Amino acid sequence: MAFAAVTILMDTLHQHFLQPTPRFPLRNKTKVKSLYKNFSSLQTSLQQDLKAGENDEAIQGLEAQLRDVSVEIRFQIEHQLRLFYLGKAMKVRLHSAQKLLPLLNLAIKDIKAMDFGSILSILRLLPEHFMLPVSRMPAHMKKRIKSFYKQHPFLFYNNYRNDEWESKDIQRLWFYTFYKAESLISQELRAAYLQKYMKQRIGARQRIRQIFTLGIKLTSYLKKELLLNIKNTFDQSKTSKIKNTVSLRGLDHPVGDSLQHTSKSTIGMVGCDDEFNTIMDKLNHQSMKREIVSIVGMGGIGKTTLARRIYGDASFISRFDCRAWVTISQEYNPRQVFRGLLRSLAPGGDENNEASNNELAERVYKCLKGQRYLIVIDDIWSRDAWDDLMRCFQDDNNGSRILLTTRLNYMADYVGSGTNFSHTMRFLDLYESWNLFWNKVLSERIIFTLEFEIIAREIVEKCKGLPLAIIVVAGILSNSKQNFNEWEHIAKNVHSLSLDHSNQLCESIIQLSYTFLPRHLKHCFLSFGCFPEDYTIDEGMIVDVWISEGFLKVVSSKSLEDVARECLQDLVDRNLVLCGERDGKLSKVYLMHDVLRELALREARKENLSCFNEDFDLSLGFRRSQPINSSPISQWWSSLSRMWSYNCSTHTSSTFSSTVKVEVGTYSSYESLYIWGLPQLRHLYIKKGITLDPPRAVHHNLESIRFLDYKSCTEELFMRTPNLRTLGVSIDQRTSLRCKAHNGFESLVYLYKLEELVARDIPLHWKFKTICSKGILSLEDFLPNLKRMELLGTRLKWKDMDIVGTLSKLEALILKTGAVNGKRWEPKDGGFHRLKFLEIFDCDLQHWEATSDHFPILECLTLRCRSLKEIPSDFAYITTLKSIKLYGDLDHLKSSAMHIQEEQQEYGNDAFVADNFGYSEADNSCIIA
C-alpha cells in the first residue's frame, strides 16, 4: 500500500503548494519541488513489475517504511495547514470585527441621524461577519452568538424597505439589534483566541518548511535503498529463472478441439444445469401448499448465481402474482429487510420512516395475503432471522414458493420439514472446472499453446471445483504479464488442499487475487470493504470516494473520473467485482462477493488502514504508525514525529486535501451561496434551489449541481462551469413570478458536456415555445450529450415530447407527477431513436398512440398511470424490450402487458418480464452479471 500512501501525499503537495494558483503560496518552492520529485521517483519504482521478488523481505520492509513515512509526513503537513488556515480565517474575522465596531458605535450614538443607506450597509455587513467560518471558539462566545441568531433571524434576509425606516418601532428595533451586536463583537475582540490562532499561522509556515527538509532526507534514503534492492532482485531472478519467455498472446496454435466451440454465453452457469433442473422440479411441484426450497453450500460455490437464474426465468415467474428478492447477510437488519420487501410488493409502502418493525412486517403480510408469491431469501444465517420473516409469509394454499440460500446446514435443517426440500451444492468436476476457466479466459481472447494449457490445467485442478476460486484465478492469469515464467510463478503460489479444507483453499486462492493486483488497484479493492455486506454500490458513489481520498494517479490526458472508471473496469475484468445496471439510470452499479469483502477488510487491517462509514459518508484512511526503529531512518523519523506535540486521532483526516463534494442541509434561498473558494469542488448538493452568482474564473472541476435555483441559470454561470455533467434545477415558489421574464433554459446551450438534467417544479411549456421560435433547440447545438432527463411539475404538453425526442443521445426519460399534461400522446416519427428507459408517473394520459418505430431500442417501460387505457400493442415488436413494470393498482393495464409478454416470448424473447409491482433495491442484485 506504499503506492497509495505516496500518491495521496503527492496529491496533497500538489493541491496546496504546486498549483499555478496554490492555496498555500510559497516564496521559494525549491524544497517542496525536491520532495515531490523524490516521491514521484519512488512512485515510478513501485509501478515497476516486482512480482518476481514481491516476497523479498527487504523490499517489503522498505515499502512498509515508505508507506509509514508518507502517512506521517502527510499527517504533519495537514496539521500545520489546519493551523494555518484556521489562523487565516481568524484574521479575516478580526478585520471584519474591526471594520464593523466603529459603524455600530456611530449607529448607537445617534441612529435617528443616519440615513437608510448607512443603516442598510450595516445590515449587510452584520450577517456577513457572523457567517464567517470560525473554529475553536470559546463555549461562552459560541452560546452568545447562537442566542443572537435566534433573537434576530431577520438579519439574514435582505428584504428591507426604505419606506419602513421612518417608523419609530423599526428604529427602536435596529437600535436594540445594533446594541447587542456591538456588545458581542467587542467581547469577541477582547477574547484572546483570535490573536492566538493568528500567531499560530506564522509558526505553521515555519514548521512546514522544516517538514520539507526532513522529508527530503527520508525519501532520499528510501529511494536509494529501494532501487538497490530492486536491482538485486531482478539480477537474481534472471539467473534463476528459465529462459523461456514465450509470449502468450497472438500465437497461432489453439489447443483442444473440444473447447474451440465453447459459447461465451455459458460463462456464468457452467456446471449448474443439473442443479437448476433439480430445484426447478421441486419448485414446479403441483402441490398447492406453500413450499420452501433451500440451497446450501460454502461461500463462492454459486448459490446466489443459481438462485438468480431461477428468479429471472420468465416462464417460471409468470406463474406468480408477485415476487421479491431480499438479502439478509450475517448482520440481520429487520427494518431494512421489511422495507426492501415493501418496495417490491407495494410501491411507496416503505415511505413512512416512523413505522415500527412490527408495523412494517404487518404491511408485508397484508401485501402477500391471498397472493401467489415467490420470495427469494439470499444468504440467511440465523434461526431468529428466519422466525422473524416467517410471520409475514402465510400459507394460503395457492402454490406460493420460498427459495433461500445459506452456508449453514443447520439452517436448512431448521427450515426443512414435511415437503420442504434442501439441496446441497456440489463442487464442479474437472471437465466443468476447465470449461468455466476456459470461458473466462476466452472472454479475454487469449489463445493457448500447449505449454500454457499444461500450467493452466494444473492451476485449475488445485481449485478443487470451487467456482469462485476458478473465476478469481482466471482473472489473475488473464490480467497478468502474458509470459510463461509469469504463469509458472502464479502456479507455484496456488497451494492445493484437500476438500476437507475447502474454506482454507478458497481463502488462499482469493488471497492471490490481492497479491497479484497492480499497486494502483490495491487501495481501490480495499475500499469496497467500507461498504456493508451485499450492498449494491452506485458507480458515482465509489468514484467520489476514490477521488476524495486522493489515491488515484493523475493522467495528463484523462479526468480523474475516467481514471476511476478504468480502475473499476479493471477490477471487474479480474472478477473481483460484479457489475450491473439499474433500470432508468445510466450509471452502473457494483457488488463485491462477501468472501472477497472479508479479504478486503482483513488486508486493510494488515495495511494499517481504517475504514470510516457514517451514513455512507465513506473514507479509507491510513493510521499513523509507531516511530521506525531501523537506522539511519530512525533519527530523522524521531525529529519529524517529535517536532511538536498535539492531540490527534488515529485517522489521517483529508480535510485539507481536496474537497470534492459538498452537501448543504438548511439554506435560505434569499442569499447567494459562495462556493467558489473550493477550487477542487466537483459535486454540490442541496435539497432546495441554491442561488449561485457566477464565479470570476472558470471552474473546470465542478461536474454536478443539485439543485440550482432557476433564476441562477445564466449564460455567465454556465460558461464558467463548462464541465457540468449533472444539473438539477428547481424554482423557489416565492420567487417564481419574478422569473417569468427569465428563460434560463436557453442558457443550457452552453453546457455541451451535460449528461443528466433534472427539472423540478418549473413551468417549461412557454419556455419550450420560446426556444423553438429562436431555433435554439436542434440536434446540432442543444444538449448534444444529454443521456438522462427527469421532469417533475414542468407542465409540458405531450407535443413538447417531440422536441425532447430530438435529443440525439437521450437514453433515459423519467416523467413524474405533473411533468406533462394532456390526455393523448402521438409521438412524432424519427424521435427517441436512442431511448432505452421510459418511466411515466401520475399523469392524465389516456390514449397513447405509438408504434415500435417510435421507440426502436426501448428496453424498460415503467408506468404508474391510472387513466391510461392500454399500453400500445405494437410494443410487442420492439426486439430490445426486456421488461414492463406497472406500479400500483393497474389491473386494466395488466392484460395488455401480458399480451405483449406472450407476443415477445413467441418471437423468442424468453427473457422478457412483465411485472405489476415496484422495483426494490434488493432486486438490483438480480441484474448483476
mmCIF file with all atom_site columns, C-alpha atoms in Angstrom, residues 603-752:
data_model
loop_
_atom_site.group_PDB
_atom_site.id
_atom_site.type_symbol
_atom_site.label_atom_id
_atom_site.label_alt_id
_atom_site.label_comp_id
_atom_site.label_asym_id
_atom_site.label_entity_id
_atom_site.label_seq_id
_atom_site.pdbx_PDB_ins_code
_atom_site.Cartn_x
_atom_site.Cartn_y
_atom_site.Cartn_z
_atom_site.occupancy
_atom_site.B_iso_or_equiv
_atom_site.pdbx_formal_charge
_atom_site.auth_seq_id
_atom_site.auth_comp_id
_atom_site.auth_asym_id
_atom_site.auth_atom_id
_atom_site.pdbx_PDB_model_num
ATOM 1   C CA . GLU A 1 603 ? -5.932  -6.815 4.221   1.00 0.00 ? 603 GLU A CA 1
ATOM 2   C CA . ALA A 1 604 ? -6.965  -3.304 5.245   1.00 0.00 ? 604 ALA A CA 1
ATOM 3   C CA . ARG A 1 605 ? -6.114  -4.145 8.835   1.00 0.00 ? 605 ARG A CA 1
ATOM 4   C CA . LYS A 1 606 ? -2.735  -5.506 7.764   1.00 0.00 ? 606 LYS A CA 1
ATOM 5   C CA . GLU A 1 607 ? -2.014  -2.350 5.775   1.00 0.00 ? 607 GLU A CA 1
ATOM 6   C CA . ASN A 1 608 ? -2.781  -0.083 8.738   1.00 0.00 ? 608 ASN A CA 1
ATOM 7   C CA . LEU A 1 609 ? -5.953  1.266  7.139   1.00 0.00 ? 609 LEU A CA 1
ATOM 8   C CA . SER A 1 610 ? -9.066  2.453  8.946   1.00 0.00 ? 610 SER A CA 1
ATOM 9   C CA . CYS A 1 611 ? -12.462 2.405  7.290   1.00 0.00 ? 611 CYS A CA 1
ATOM 10  C CA . PHE A 1 612 ? -14.977 5.073  8.291   1.00 0.00 ? 612 PHE A CA 1
ATOM 11  C CA . ASN A 1 613 ? -18.617 4.776  7.290   1.00 0.00 ? 613 ASN A CA 1
ATOM 12  C CA . GLU A 1 614 ? -21.105 7.189  8.848   1.00 0.00 ? 614 GLU A CA 1
ATOM 13  C CA . ASP A 1 615 ? -24.397 7.338  6.936   1.00 0.00 ? 615 ASP A CA 1
ATOM 14  C CA . PHE A 1 616 ? -22.436 6.278  3.830   1.00 0.00 ? 616 PHE A CA 1
ATOM 15  C CA . ASP A 1 617 ? -20.022 9.192  4.233   1.00 0.00 ? 617 ASP A CA 1
ATOM 16  C CA . LEU A 1 618 ? -17.126 6.897  3.419   1.00 0.00 ? 618 LEU A CA 1
ATOM 17  C CA . SER A 1 619 ? -13.379 7.234  3.758   1.00 0.00 ? 619 SER A CA 1
ATOM 18  C CA . LEU A 1 620 ? -10.465 4.844  3.933   1.00 0.00 ? 620 LEU A CA 1
ATOM 19  C CA . GLY A 1 621 ? -7.531  6.438  5.748   1.00 0.00 ? 621 GLY A CA 1
ATOM 20  C CA . PHE A 1 622 ? -4.103  5.336  6.916   1.00 0.00 ? 622 PHE A CA 1
ATOM 21  C CA . ARG A 1 623 ? -3.421  5.114  10.635  1.00 0.00 ? 623 ARG A CA 1
ATOM 22  C CA . ARG A 1 624 ? -0.239  6.702  11.904  1.00 0.00 ? 624 ARG A CA 1
ATOM 23  C CA . SER A 1 625 ? 2.410   4.129  12.838  1.00 0.00 ? 625 SER A CA 1
ATOM 24  C CA . GLN A 1 626 ? 4.856   3.881  15.693  1.00 0.00 ? 626 GLN A CA 1
ATOM 25  C CA . PRO A 1 627 ? 8.247   5.505  15.058  1.00 0.00 ? 627 PRO A CA 1
ATOM 26  C CA . ILE A 1 628 ? 10.515  3.483  12.795  1.00 0.00 ? 628 ILE A CA 1
ATOM 27  C CA . ASN A 1 629 ? 13.447  1.953  14.688  1.00 0.00 ? 629 ASN A CA 1
ATOM 28  C CA . SER A 1 630 ? 15.714  0.973  11.817  1.00 0.00 ? 630 SER A CA 1
ATOM 29  C CA . SER A 1 631 ? 18.859  3.032  11.326  1.00 0.00 ? 631 SER A CA 1
ATOM 30  C CA . PRO A 1 632 ? 19.575  5.573  9.866   1.00 0.00 ? 632 PRO A CA 1
ATOM 31  C CA . ILE A 1 633 ? 15.937  6.478  9.279   1.00 0.00 ? 633 ILE A CA 1
ATOM 32  C CA . SER A 1 634 ? 15.015  6.416  12.974  1.00 0.00 ? 634 SER A CA 1
ATOM 33  C CA . GLN A 1 635 ? 16.831  9.670  13.790  1.00 0.00 ? 635 GLN A CA 1
ATOM 34  C CA . TRP A 1 636 ? 15.033  11.637 11.062  1.00 0.00 ? 636 TRP A CA 1
ATOM 35  C CA . TRP A 1 637 ? 11.703  9.981  11.926  1.00 0.00 ? 637 TRP A CA 1
ATOM 36  C CA . SER A 1 638 ? 12.159  10.894 15.577  1.00 0.00 ? 638 SER A CA 1
ATOM 37  C CA . SER A 1 639 ? 12.830  14.519 14.643  1.00 0.00 ? 639 SER A CA 1
ATOM 38  C CA . LEU A 1 640 ? 9.758   14.572 12.434  1.00 0.00 ? 640 LEU A CA 1
ATOM 39  C CA . SER A 1 641 ? 7.353   12.979 14.905  1.00 0.00 ? 641 SER A CA 1
ATOM 40  C CA . ARG A 1 642 ? 8.579   14.960 17.927  1.00 0.00 ? 642 ARG A CA 1
ATOM 41  C CA . MET A 1 643 ? 8.864   18.364 16.259  1.00 0.00 ? 643 MET A CA 1
ATOM 42  C CA . TRP A 1 644 ? 5.740   19.449 18.151  1.00 0.00 ? 644 TRP A CA 1
ATOM 43  C CA . SER A 1 645 ? 3.134   17.782 20.309  1.00 0.00 ? 645 SER A CA 1
ATOM 44  C CA . TYR A 1 646 ? -0.601  17.896 19.903  1.00 0.00 ? 646 TYR A CA 1
ATOM 45  C CA . ASN A 1 647 ? -3.660  15.720 20.358  1.00 0.00 ? 647 ASN A CA 1
ATOM 46  C CA . CYS A 1 648 ? -4.772  13.776 17.312  1.00 0.00 ? 648 CYS A CA 1
ATOM 47  C CA . SER A 1 649 ? -6.964  10.890 16.264  1.00 0.00 ? 649 SER A CA 1
ATOM 48  C CA . THR A 1 650 ? -5.667  7.711  14.684  1.00 0.00 ? 650 THR A CA 1
ATOM 49  C CA . HIS A 1 651 ? -7.223  8.599  11.360  1.00 0.00 ? 651 HIS A CA 1
ATOM 50  C CA . THR A 1 652 ? -5.429  10.933 9.000   1.00 0.00 ? 652 THR A CA 1
ATOM 51  C CA . SER A 1 653 ? -8.047  13.490 8.079   1.00 0.00 ? 653 SER A CA 1
ATOM 52  C CA . SER A 1 654 ? -8.187  14.587 4.493   1.00 0.00 ? 654 SER A CA 1
ATOM 53  C CA . THR A 1 655 ? -9.967  17.818 5.401   1.00 0.00 ? 655 THR A CA 1
ATOM 54  C CA . PHE A 1 656 ? -7.479  19.987 3.593   1.00 0.00 ? 656 PHE A CA 1
ATOM 55  C CA . SER A 1 657 ? -6.620  17.733 0.667   1.00 0.00 ? 657 SER A CA 1
ATOM 56  C CA . SER A 1 658 ? -9.283  18.343 -1.951  1.00 0.00 ? 658 SER A CA 1
ATOM 57  C CA . THR A 1 659 ? -12.908 18.977 -1.098  1.00 0.00 ? 659 THR A CA 1
ATOM 58  C CA . VAL A 1 660 ? -14.791 17.306 -3.927  1.00 0.00 ? 660 VAL A CA 1
ATOM 59  C CA . LYS A 1 661 ? -18.317 17.050 -2.540  1.00 0.00 ? 661 LYS A CA 1
ATOM 60  C CA . VAL A 1 662 ? -20.423 19.474 -0.524  1.00 0.00 ? 662 VAL A CA 1
ATOM 61  C CA . GLU A 1 663 ? -23.905 18.757 0.830   1.00 0.00 ? 663 GLU A CA 1
ATOM 62  C CA . VAL A 1 664 ? -25.849 21.658 2.343   1.00 0.00 ? 664 VAL A CA 1
ATOM 63  C CA . GLY A 1 665 ? -28.647 20.888 4.791   1.00 0.00 ? 665 GLY A CA 1
ATOM 64  C CA . THR A 1 666 ? -30.636 24.045 5.547   1.00 0.00 ? 666 THR A CA 1
ATOM 65  C CA . TYR A 1 667 ? -30.167 27.127 3.430   1.00 0.00 ? 667 TYR A CA 1
ATOM 66  C CA . SER A 1 668 ? -32.001 30.380 2.773   1.00 0.00 ? 668 SER A CA 1
ATOM 67  C CA . SER A 1 669 ? -32.612 30.822 -0.916  1.00 0.00 ? 669 SER A CA 1
ATOM 68  C CA . TYR A 1 670 ? -32.668 34.595 -0.413  1.00 0.00 ? 670 TYR A CA 1
ATOM 69  C CA . GLU A 1 671 ? -28.903 34.520 -0.041  1.00 0.00 ? 671 GLU A CA 1
ATOM 70  C CA . SER A 1 672 ? -26.369 33.546 -2.665  1.00 0.00 ? 672 SER A CA 1
ATOM 71  C CA . LEU A 1 673 ? -24.123 30.717 -1.512  1.00 0.00 ? 673 LEU A CA 1
ATOM 72  C CA . TYR A 1 674 ? -20.426 31.276 -2.139  1.00 0.00 ? 674 TYR A CA 1
ATOM 73  C CA . ILE A 1 675 ? -18.667 28.032 -3.084  1.00 0.00 ? 675 ILE A CA 1
ATOM 74  C CA . TRP A 1 676 ? -16.023 29.353 -5.459  1.00 0.00 ? 676 TRP A CA 1
ATOM 75  C CA . GLY A 1 677 ? -13.358 29.282 -2.737  1.00 0.00 ? 677 GLY A CA 1
ATOM 76  C CA . LEU A 1 678 ? -13.246 25.487 -3.180  1.00 0.00 ? 678 LEU A CA 1
ATOM 77  C CA . PRO A 1 679 ? -11.316 25.063 -6.434  1.00 0.00 ? 679 PRO A CA 1
ATOM 78  C CA . GLN A 1 680 ? -11.413 21.237 -6.306  1.00 0.00 ? 680 GLN A CA 1
ATOM 79  C CA . LEU A 1 681 ? -15.176 21.052 -5.706  1.00 0.00 ? 681 LEU A CA 1
ATOM 80  C CA . ARG A 1 682 ? -16.814 18.551 -8.062  1.00 0.00 ? 682 ARG A CA 1
ATOM 81  C CA . HIS A 1 683 ? -20.268 17.879 -6.597  1.00 0.00 ? 683 HIS A CA 1
ATOM 82  C CA . LEU A 1 684 ? -22.696 20.255 -4.871  1.00 0.00 ? 684 LEU A CA 1
ATOM 83  C CA . TYR A 1 685 ? -25.993 19.007 -3.453  1.00 0.00 ? 685 TYR A CA 1
ATOM 84  C CA . ILE A 1 686 ? -28.791 20.876 -1.694  1.00 0.00 ? 686 ILE A CA 1
ATOM 85  C CA . LYS A 1 687 ? -32.458 19.922 -1.440  1.00 0.00 ? 687 LYS A CA 1
ATOM 86  C CA . LYS A 1 688 ? -33.797 23.414 -2.086  1.00 0.00 ? 688 LYS A CA 1
ATOM 87  C CA . GLY A 1 689 ? -32.834 25.516 -5.082  1.00 0.00 ? 689 GLY A CA 1
ATOM 88  C CA . ILE A 1 690 ? -29.464 27.151 -4.490  1.00 0.00 ? 690 ILE A CA 1
ATOM 89  C CA . THR A 1 691 ? -28.714 30.683 -5.655  1.00 0.00 ? 691 THR A CA 1
ATOM 90  C CA . LEU A 1 692 ? -25.261 30.992 -7.230  1.00 0.00 ? 692 LEU A CA 1
ATOM 91  C CA . ASP A 1 693 ? -23.577 34.101 -8.537  1.00 0.00 ? 693 ASP A CA 1
ATOM 92  C CA . PRO A 1 694 ? -21.215 33.435 -11.461 1.00 0.00 ? 694 PRO A CA 1
ATOM 93  C CA . PRO A 1 695 ? -17.575 32.905 -10.430 1.00 0.00 ? 695 PRO A CA 1
ATOM 94  C CA . ARG A 1 696 ? -14.870 35.285 -11.562 1.00 0.00 ? 696 ARG A CA 1
ATOM 95  C CA . ALA A 1 697 ? -12.752 32.476 -13.006 1.00 0.00 ? 697 ALA A CA 1
ATOM 96  C CA . VAL A 1 698 ? -13.567 29.286 -14.900 1.00 0.00 ? 698 VAL A CA 1
ATOM 97  C CA . HIS A 1 699 ? -14.111 26.263 -12.588 1.00 0.00 ? 699 HIS A CA 1
ATOM 98  C CA . HIS A 1 700 ? -13.183 23.214 -14.625 1.00 0.00 ? 700 HIS A CA 1
ATOM 99  C CA . ASN A 1 701 ? -13.638 20.689 -11.793 1.00 0.00 ? 701 ASN A CA 1
ATOM 100 C CA . LEU A 1 702 ? -17.310 21.281 -10.958 1.00 0.00 ? 702 LEU A CA 1
ATOM 101 C CA . GLU A 1 703 ? -19.299 18.422 -12.505 1.00 0.00 ? 703 GLU A CA 1
ATOM 102 C CA . SER A 1 704 ? -22.673 18.327 -10.751 1.00 0.00 ? 704 SER A CA 1
ATOM 103 C CA . ILE A 1 705 ? -25.075 20.730 -9.046  1.00 0.00 ? 705 ILE A CA 1
ATOM 104 C CA . ARG A 1 706 ? -28.336 19.700 -7.406  1.00 0.00 ? 706 ARG A CA 1
ATOM 105 C CA . PHE A 1 707 ? -30.440 21.790 -7.085  1.00 0.00 ? 707 PHE A CA 1
ATOM 106 C CA . LEU A 1 708 ? -29.763 25.145 -8.714  1.00 0.00 ? 708 LEU A CA 1
ATOM 107 C CA . ASP A 1 709 ? -32.400 27.844 -8.442  1.00 0.00 ? 709 ASP A CA 1
ATOM 108 C CA . TYR A 1 710 ? -33.828 28.526 -11.873 1.00 0.00 ? 710 TYR A CA 1
ATOM 109 C CA . LYS A 1 711 ? -33.045 32.240 -11.782 1.00 0.00 ? 711 LYS A CA 1
ATOM 110 C CA . SER A 1 712 ? -29.329 31.359 -11.447 1.00 0.00 ? 712 SER A CA 1
ATOM 111 C CA . CYS A 1 713 ? -29.338 29.554 -14.806 1.00 0.00 ? 713 CYS A CA 1
ATOM 112 C CA . THR A 1 714 ? -27.419 32.204 -16.715 1.00 0.00 ? 714 THR A CA 1
ATOM 113 C CA . GLU A 1 715 ? -25.008 32.304 -19.598 1.00 0.00 ? 715 GLU A CA 1
ATOM 114 C CA . GLU A 1 716 ? -22.288 33.704 -17.307 1.00 0.00 ? 716 GLU A CA 1
ATOM 115 C CA . LEU A 1 717 ? -22.558 30.840 -14.808 1.00 0.00 ? 717 LEU A CA 1
ATOM 116 C CA . PHE A 1 718 ? -22.629 28.030 -17.368 1.00 0.00 ? 718 PHE A CA 1
ATOM 117 C CA . MET A 1 719 ? -19.782 29.460 -19.453 1.00 0.00 ? 719 MET A CA 1
ATOM 118 C CA . ARG A 1 720 ? -17.603 29.398 -16.303 1.00 0.00 ? 720 ARG A CA 1
ATOM 119 C CA . THR A 1 721 ? -18.610 25.848 -15.354 1.00 0.00 ? 721 THR A CA 1
ATOM 120 C CA . PRO A 1 722 ? -18.103 24.187 -18.747 1.00 0.00 ? 722 PRO A CA 1
ATOM 121 C CA . ASN A 1 723 ? -17.660 20.626 -17.436 1.00 0.00 ? 723 ASN A CA 1
ATOM 122 C CA . LEU A 1 724 ? -21.021 20.221 -15.726 1.00 0.00 ? 724 LEU A CA 1
ATOM 123 C CA . ARG A 1 725 ? -22.318 16.720 -16.407 1.00 0.00 ? 725 ARG A CA 1
ATOM 124 C CA . THR A 1 726 ? -25.251 16.637 -13.960 1.00 0.00 ? 726 THR A CA 1
ATOM 125 C CA . LEU A 1 727 ? -27.610 19.547 -13.294 1.00 0.00 ? 727 LEU A CA 1
ATOM 126 C CA . GLY A 1 728 ? -30.725 19.686 -11.152 1.00 0.00 ? 728 GLY A CA 1
ATOM 127 C CA . VAL A 1 729 ? -32.842 22.826 -11.486 1.00 0.00 ? 729 VAL A CA 1
ATOM 128 C CA . SER A 1 730 ? -35.764 23.879 -9.316  1.00 0.00 ? 730 SER A CA 1
ATOM 129 C CA . ILE A 1 731 ? -37.644 27.076 -8.597  1.00 0.00 ? 731 ILE A CA 1
ATOM 130 C CA . ASP A 1 732 ? -38.453 28.844 -5.349  1.00 0.00 ? 732 ASP A CA 1
ATOM 131 C CA . GLN A 1 733 ? -42.220 29.316 -5.262  1.00 0.00 ? 733 GLN A CA 1
ATOM 132 C CA . ARG A 1 734 ? -41.747 32.676 -3.536  1.00 0.00 ? 734 ARG A CA 1
ATOM 133 C CA . THR A 1 735 ? -39.726 33.979 -6.487  1.00 0.00 ? 735 THR A CA 1
ATOM 134 C CA . SER A 1 736 ? -41.423 32.111 -9.337  1.00 0.00 ? 736 SER A CA 1
ATOM 135 C CA . LEU A 1 737 ? -43.449 35.093 -10.526 1.00 0.00 ? 737 LEU A CA 1
ATOM 136 C CA . ARG A 1 738 ? -40.352 37.258 -10.772 1.00 0.00 ? 738 ARG A CA 1
ATOM 137 C CA . CYS A 1 739 ? -38.713 34.670 -13.050 1.00 0.00 ? 739 CYS A CA 1
ATOM 138 C CA . LYS A 1 740 ? -41.422 34.776 -15.702 1.00 0.00 ? 740 LYS A CA 1
ATOM 139 C CA . ALA A 1 741 ? -39.322 37.002 -17.969 1.00 0.00 ? 741 ALA A CA 1
ATOM 140 C CA . HIS A 1 742 ? -36.250 34.852 -17.485 1.00 0.00 ? 742 HIS A CA 1
ATOM 141 C CA . ASN A 1 743 ? -35.747 31.836 -19.733 1.00 0.00 ? 743 ASN A CA 1
ATOM 142 C CA . GLY A 1 744 ? -32.811 30.075 -18.123 1.00 0.00 ? 744 GLY A CA 1
ATOM 143 C CA . PHE A 1 745 ? -33.457 27.057 -20.307 1.00 0.00 ? 745 PHE A CA 1
ATOM 144 C CA . GLU A 1 746 ? -31.835 28.889 -23.192 1.00 0.00 ? 746 GLU A CA 1
ATOM 145 C CA . SER A 1 747 ? -28.596 29.084 -21.208 1.00 0.00 ? 747 SER A CA 1
ATOM 146 C CA . LEU A 1 748 ? -28.314 25.283 -21.207 1.00 0.00 ? 748 LEU A CA 1
ATOM 147 C CA . VAL A 1 749 ? -26.972 25.570 -24.731 1.00 0.00 ? 749 VAL A CA 1
ATOM 148 C CA . TYR A 1 750 ? -23.598 26.395 -23.149 1.00 0.00 ? 750 TYR A CA 1
ATOM 149 C CA . LEU A 1 751 ? -23.473 23.060 -21.250 1.00 0.00 ? 751 LEU A CA 1
ATOM 150 C CA . TYR A 1 752 ? -22.022 20.994 -24.053 1.00 0.00 ? 752 TYR A CA 1
#
